[in-house]
């Protein structure tokens, strides 16, 4: 089997691990990818790390991965993160986007407001402020685990990595999905969602970590019955086509030591109300990760 066939096989199985043996004292890096609501699957990865008492040396996050990563880096346990997610996500019977336009303001919508004509529909300043207050951290140097947050420069079309200074603008920039969230104007730059340049930023961890875990929550989408995508579906799936191409090329050049890809079927970017389904679909990938980590880091 050649390298390309091996890569295809391991990606399909949802877990990529190197053949090297790692020592208990090796530094572990954790990269959490973007994917909107699918990023809630990151919670199960954190639960495995806590269960096995594996503490990352550094975390890198893009978009929702930056949000979850900031919570964990601030000292929250996986249990704490899950509880916060439960408080913020709408119930299974509510439509995330429908609640917005019906002005059924609850939980998530306490932290956003509509602003037309500013490059997006939603301003996330209030949500970023709430997150800052909840985790009790406002600056990168206050985090208990070093964190790198990825955003994209809209005009220069390149990657911007935050790892020092204030945390709030980094989060706002990283989650600014074009067409939905307002771009962030920061220090003379216009910044948008980091998934446009680095959807799973595991490459930022190789220099400081011995073992790198990459969590890809891009998921899978099947065609609609009428084969005609709607407005948001067109925007989001176009982004995901680009992100998939970026990640494929990165994996060819240098894959992570462990690659986790939950098989999330037909979970849309805004489907935060389907949190229980997201957790359920993520369990097989969680179990594979646990096996891989136990093999290489016996307790």
Coordinates of C-alpha atoms in Angstrom, one line a residue:
X1 CA 0.0 0.0 0.0
X2 CA 1.5 3.4 -1.0
X3 CA 1.4 6.5 1.1
X4 CA -1.6 8.0 -0.7
X5 CA -3.7 4.8 -0.3
X6 CA -2.7 4.7 3.4
X7 CA -3.7 8.3 3.9
X8 CA -7.1 7.6 2.2
X9 CA -7.7 4.6 4.4
X10 CA -6.8 6.3 7.7
X11 CA -8.9 9.4 6.8
X12 CA -11.9 7.2 6.1
X13 CA -11.5 5.5 9.4
X14 CA -11.5 8.8 11.2
X15 CA -8.2 8.3 13.0
X16 CA -4.6 8.8 11.8
X17 CA -1.8 7.7 14.2
X18 CA 1.9 7.5 13.5
X19 CA 3.7 4.2 14.0
X20 CA 6.2 5.8 16.4
X21 CA 6.1 5.0 20.1
X22 CA 5.7 8.1 22.3
X23 CA 6.8 8.5 25.8
X24 CA 4.6 9.5 28.7
X25 CA 6.4 12.8 29.1
X26 CA 6.0 13.8 25.5
X27 CA 4.3 17.2 24.9
X28 CA 0.9 16.9 23.4
X29 CA -0.5 19.6 21.1
X30 CA -4.2 19.8 20.3
X31 CA -5.7 21.5 17.2
X32 CA -9.4 22.1 17.1
X33 CA -10.9 22.8 13.7
X34 CA -13.7 25.0 12.5
X35 CA -17.2 23.8 11.5
X36 CA -19.9 25.8 13.3
X37 CA -22.2 23.6 15.3
X38 CA -20.2 20.5 14.4
X39 CA -17.5 21.9 16.6
X40 CA -19.5 20.9 19.6
X41 CA -17.9 17.5 18.9
X42 CA -14.7 18.9 20.3
X43 CA -16.2 18.5 23.8
X44 CA -16.0 14.7 23.5
X45 CA -12.3 15.0 22.6
X46 CA -11.7 17.1 25.7
X47 CA -13.5 14.5 27.8
X48 CA -11.1 11.8 26.6
X49 CA -8.1 13.9 27.5
X50 CA -9.5 14.6 31.0
X51 CA -10.4 10.9 31.5
X52 CA -6.8 9.9 30.6
X53 CA -5.3 12.9 32.4
X54 CA -3.5 14.1 29.3
X55 CA -2.9 17.8 29.5
X56 CA -2.0 19.5 26.2
X57 CA 1.2 21.5 26.1
X58 CA -0.5 23.9 23.6
X59 CA -3.8 24.4 21.8
X60 CA -4.5 25.9 18.4
X61 CA -8.0 26.7 17.3
X62 CA -9.9 28.0 14.3
X63 CA -13.5 29.4 14.5
X64 CA -15.6 27.3 16.9
X65 CA -12.4 25.4 17.6
X66 CA -10.9 28.7 18.9
X67 CA -14.0 29.2 21.2
X68 CA -13.8 25.7 22.7
X69 CA -10.1 25.9 22.8
X70 CA -10.2 29.2 24.8
X71 CA -12.6 27.6 27.3
X72 CA -10.3 24.7 27.9
X73 CA -7.1 26.7 27.8
X74 CA -8.6 29.0 30.5
X75 CA -8.7 26.1 32.9
X76 CA -12.3 24.8 32.4
X77 CA -12.6 21.0 32.5
X78 CA -14.4 19.1 29.7
X79 CA -17.4 18.8 32.1
X80 CA -17.4 22.5 32.6
X81 CA -17.3 23.1 28.8
X82 CA -20.2 20.6 28.2
X83 CA -22.3 22.3 30.9
X84 CA -21.7 25.7 29.3
X85 CA -22.6 24.4 25.9
X86 CA -25.8 23.0 27.3
X87 CA -26.8 26.4 28.7
X88 CA -26.1 28.2 25.4
X89 CA -27.5 25.9 22.8
X90 CA -31.2 26.1 22.0
X91 CA -33.5 23.2 22.5
X92 CA -33.9 20.4 20.0
X93 CA -37.3 21.7 18.9
X94 CA -36.0 25.2 18.1
X95 CA -34.5 26.4 14.8
X96 CA -31.3 28.3 15.4
X97 CA -31.7 30.6 12.5
X98 CA -35.5 30.7 12.8
X99 CA -35.3 31.8 16.4
X100 CA -33.2 34.7 15.2
X101 CA -35.6 36.1 12.6
X102 CA -38.6 35.4 14.8
X103 CA -36.8 37.4 17.4
X104 CA -37.2 34.6 19.9
X105 CA -34.2 35.8 21.7
X106 CA -32.8 33.2 24.1
X107 CA -29.4 31.8 25.1
X108 CA -27.2 32.3 21.9
X109 CA -29.3 35.4 20.8
X110 CA -28.6 37.2 24.1
X111 CA -25.1 37.7 22.6
X112 CA -25.7 38.8 19.1
X113 CA -27.5 41.6 17.2
X114 CA -28.4 42.1 13.6
X115 CA -26.5 44.8 11.7
X116 CA -27.2 45.1 8.0
X117 CA -24.7 46.7 5.7
X118 CA -21.6 45.9 7.7
X119 CA -20.4 42.9 5.8
X120 CA -22.5 40.4 7.8
X121 CA -25.8 39.9 9.5
X122 CA -24.5 39.4 13.1
X123 CA -22.2 41.3 15.4
X124 CA -20.5 39.0 17.9
X125 CA -19.1 41.6 20.3
X126 CA -21.6 40.7 23.0
X127 CA -20.9 37.0 22.7
X128 CA -17.1 37.5 22.9
X129 CA -17.6 39.7 25.9
X130 CA -19.8 37.0 27.6
X131 CA -17.2 34.3 26.8
X132 CA -14.5 36.5 28.3
X133 CA -16.5 37.0 31.5
X134 CA -17.5 33.3 31.7
X135 CA -13.9 32.0 31.5
X136 CA -12.5 34.8 33.6
X137 CA -9.7 35.5 31.2
X138 CA -9.2 38.5 29.0
X139 CA -5.6 38.1 27.8
X140 CA -3.6 35.2 26.3
X141 CA -1.0 35.4 29.1
X142 CA -3.7 34.6 31.7
X143 CA -4.5 31.2 30.1
X144 CA -3.3 28.1 31.8
X145 CA -2.5 26.4 28.5
X146 CA -0.9 28.5 25.7
X147 CA -3.3 29.1 22.8
X148 CA -3.1 30.1 19.2
X149 CA -6.1 31.5 17.5
X150 CA -6.3 31.6 13.7
X151 CA -8.1 34.3 11.6
X152 CA -7.8 35.4 8.0
X153 CA -6.9 38.9 6.6
X154 CA -9.7 39.7 4.2
X155 CA -7.7 42.0 1.9
X156 CA -4.3 40.3 2.1
X157 CA -5.8 36.8 1.9
X158 CA -3.3 35.4 4.4
X159 CA -3.3 33.8 7.9
X160 CA -3.3 35.8 11.1
X161 CA -2.3 34.0 14.3
X162 CA -3.2 35.5 17.6
X163 CA -1.2 34.2 20.6
X164 CA -0.7 37.3 22.8
X165 CA -2.5 40.4 23.9
X166 CA -6.3 40.6 24.3
X167 CA -8.3 37.4 23.8
X168 CA -11.6 39.0 22.7
X169 CA -10.6 40.3 19.3
X170 CA -8.9 37.0 18.5
X171 CA -12.1 35.1 19.1
X172 CA -14.3 37.7 17.2
X173 CA -12.0 37.5 14.2
X174 CA -11.7 33.7 14.1
X175 CA -15.5 33.1 14.2
X176 CA -16.4 35.8 11.6
X177 CA -17.9 33.5 9.0
X178 CA -18.3 35.7 5.8
X179 CA -21.9 36.6 5.0
X180 CA -23.1 35.8 8.5
X181 CA -20.9 37.5 11.1
X182 CA -19.4 40.9 10.7
X183 CA -15.7 41.1 9.8
X184 CA -13.5 42.5 12.6
X185 CA -11.7 45.7 12.0
X186 CA -8.6 45.5 14.1
X187 CA -5.4 47.4 14.0
X188 CA -5.9 48.5 10.4
X189 CA -6.9 45.0 9.1
X190 CA -10.2 43.4 8.2
X191 CA -10.3 40.0 9.7
X192 CA -12.6 37.1 9.0
X193 CA -13.1 33.4 9.8
X194 CA -9.8 31.5 10.2
X195 CA -11.2 28.5 8.4
X196 CA -10.6 30.3 5.1
X197 CA -6.9 29.8 5.5
X198 CA -6.3 27.1 8.0
X199 CA -9.4 25.0 8.9
X200 CA -7.5 22.6 11.3
X201 CA -4.3 24.5 12.4
X202 CA -2.3 21.5 13.6
X203 CA 0.8 22.7 11.7
X204 CA 1.2 25.5 14.2
X205 CA 2.0 23.0 16.9
X206 CA 4.8 20.9 15.5
X207 CA 7.6 23.2 16.7
X208 CA 6.5 23.1 20.4
X209 CA 4.9 19.7 20.7
X210 CA 6.1 16.1 20.3
X211 CA 2.7 14.6 19.5
X212 CA 0.0 16.5 17.6
X213 CA -3.7 15.7 17.7
X214 CA -5.8 17.3 15.0
X215 CA -9.6 17.3 15.2
X216 CA -11.5 17.8 11.9
X217 CA -15.2 18.6 12.4
X218 CA -16.0 19.4 8.7
X219 CA -18.5 16.5 8.6
X220 CA -20.4 15.3 5.5
X221 CA -23.3 16.7 3.6
X222 CA -25.6 14.9 1.2
X223 CA -27.4 16.6 -1.7
X224 CA -30.9 18.0 -1.0
X225 CA -33.8 16.1 -2.6
X226 CA -34.3 19.0 -5.1
X227 CA -30.6 19.3 -5.6
X228 CA -30.9 23.1 -5.1
X229 CA -29.0 24.5 -2.1
X230 CA -30.3 27.6 -0.3
X231 CA -28.6 30.8 0.4
X232 CA -26.7 29.9 3.6
X233 CA -26.1 26.3 2.3
X234 CA -24.4 27.8 -0.7
X235 CA -22.2 30.1 1.4
X236 CA -21.2 27.6 4.0
X237 CA -20.7 24.6 1.7
X238 CA -18.6 26.7 -0.7
X239 CA -16.3 27.6 2.3
X240 CA -16.1 23.9 3.2
X241 CA -15.1 22.9 -0.3
X242 CA -12.2 25.3 0.0
X243 CA -11.4 24.1 3.5
X244 CA -11.4 20.5 2.5
X245 CA -8.9 21.3 -0.3
X246 CA -6.6 23.1 2.1
X247 CA -6.6 20.3 4.6
X248 CA -6.0 17.6 1.9
X249 CA -2.9 19.4 0.8
X250 CA -1.6 19.9 4.3
X251 CA -2.2 16.2 5.1
X252 CA -0.1 15.3 2.0
X253 CA 2.8 17.5 3.2
X254 CA 2.8 16.5 6.8
X255 CA -0.1 14.8 8.6
X256 CA -0.6 15.1 12.4
X257 CA 0.3 12.2 14.6
X258 CA -3.3 11.6 15.5
X259 CA -6.1 12.6 13.2
X260 CA -9.7 12.6 14.5
X261 CA -12.6 13.1 12.2
X262 CA -16.1 12.5 13.6
X263 CA -18.5 11.2 10.9
X264 CA -21.0 14.0 11.3
X265 CA -23.7 13.5 8.8
X266 CA -25.9 16.4 7.6
X267 CA -25.2 18.7 10.5
X268 CA -25.3 22.3 9.2
X269 CA -23.1 25.1 10.4
X270 CA -26.0 26.7 12.4
X271 CA -27.5 23.5 13.8
X272 CA -26.6 24.2 17.4
X273 CA -30.0 22.9 18.4
X274 CA -28.9 19.4 17.4
X275 CA -26.2 19.2 20.1
X276 CA -27.4 15.8 21.4
X277 CA -27.2 14.4 17.9
X278 CA -23.8 15.8 17.4
X279 CA -22.5 14.2 20.5
X280 CA -24.1 10.9 19.5
X281 CA -22.5 10.9 16.0
X282 CA -19.1 11.8 17.5
X283 CA -18.9 8.8 19.9
X284 CA -17.2 6.4 17.5
X285 CA -14.4 8.9 16.8
X286 CA -14.1 9.6 20.5
X287 CA -13.7 5.8 21.2
X288 CA -11.0 5.5 18.6
X289 CA -9.2 8.4 20.1
X290 CA -9.3 6.8 23.5
X291 CA -7.9 3.6 22.2
X292 CA -5.0 5.4 20.4
X293 CA -4.1 7.4 23.4
X294 CA -4.2 4.5 25.8
X295 CA -1.9 2.6 23.4
X296 CA 0.7 5.3 23.3
X297 CA 0.2 6.8 26.8
X298 CA -0.5 3.9 29.1
X299 CA -1.6 5.0 32.6

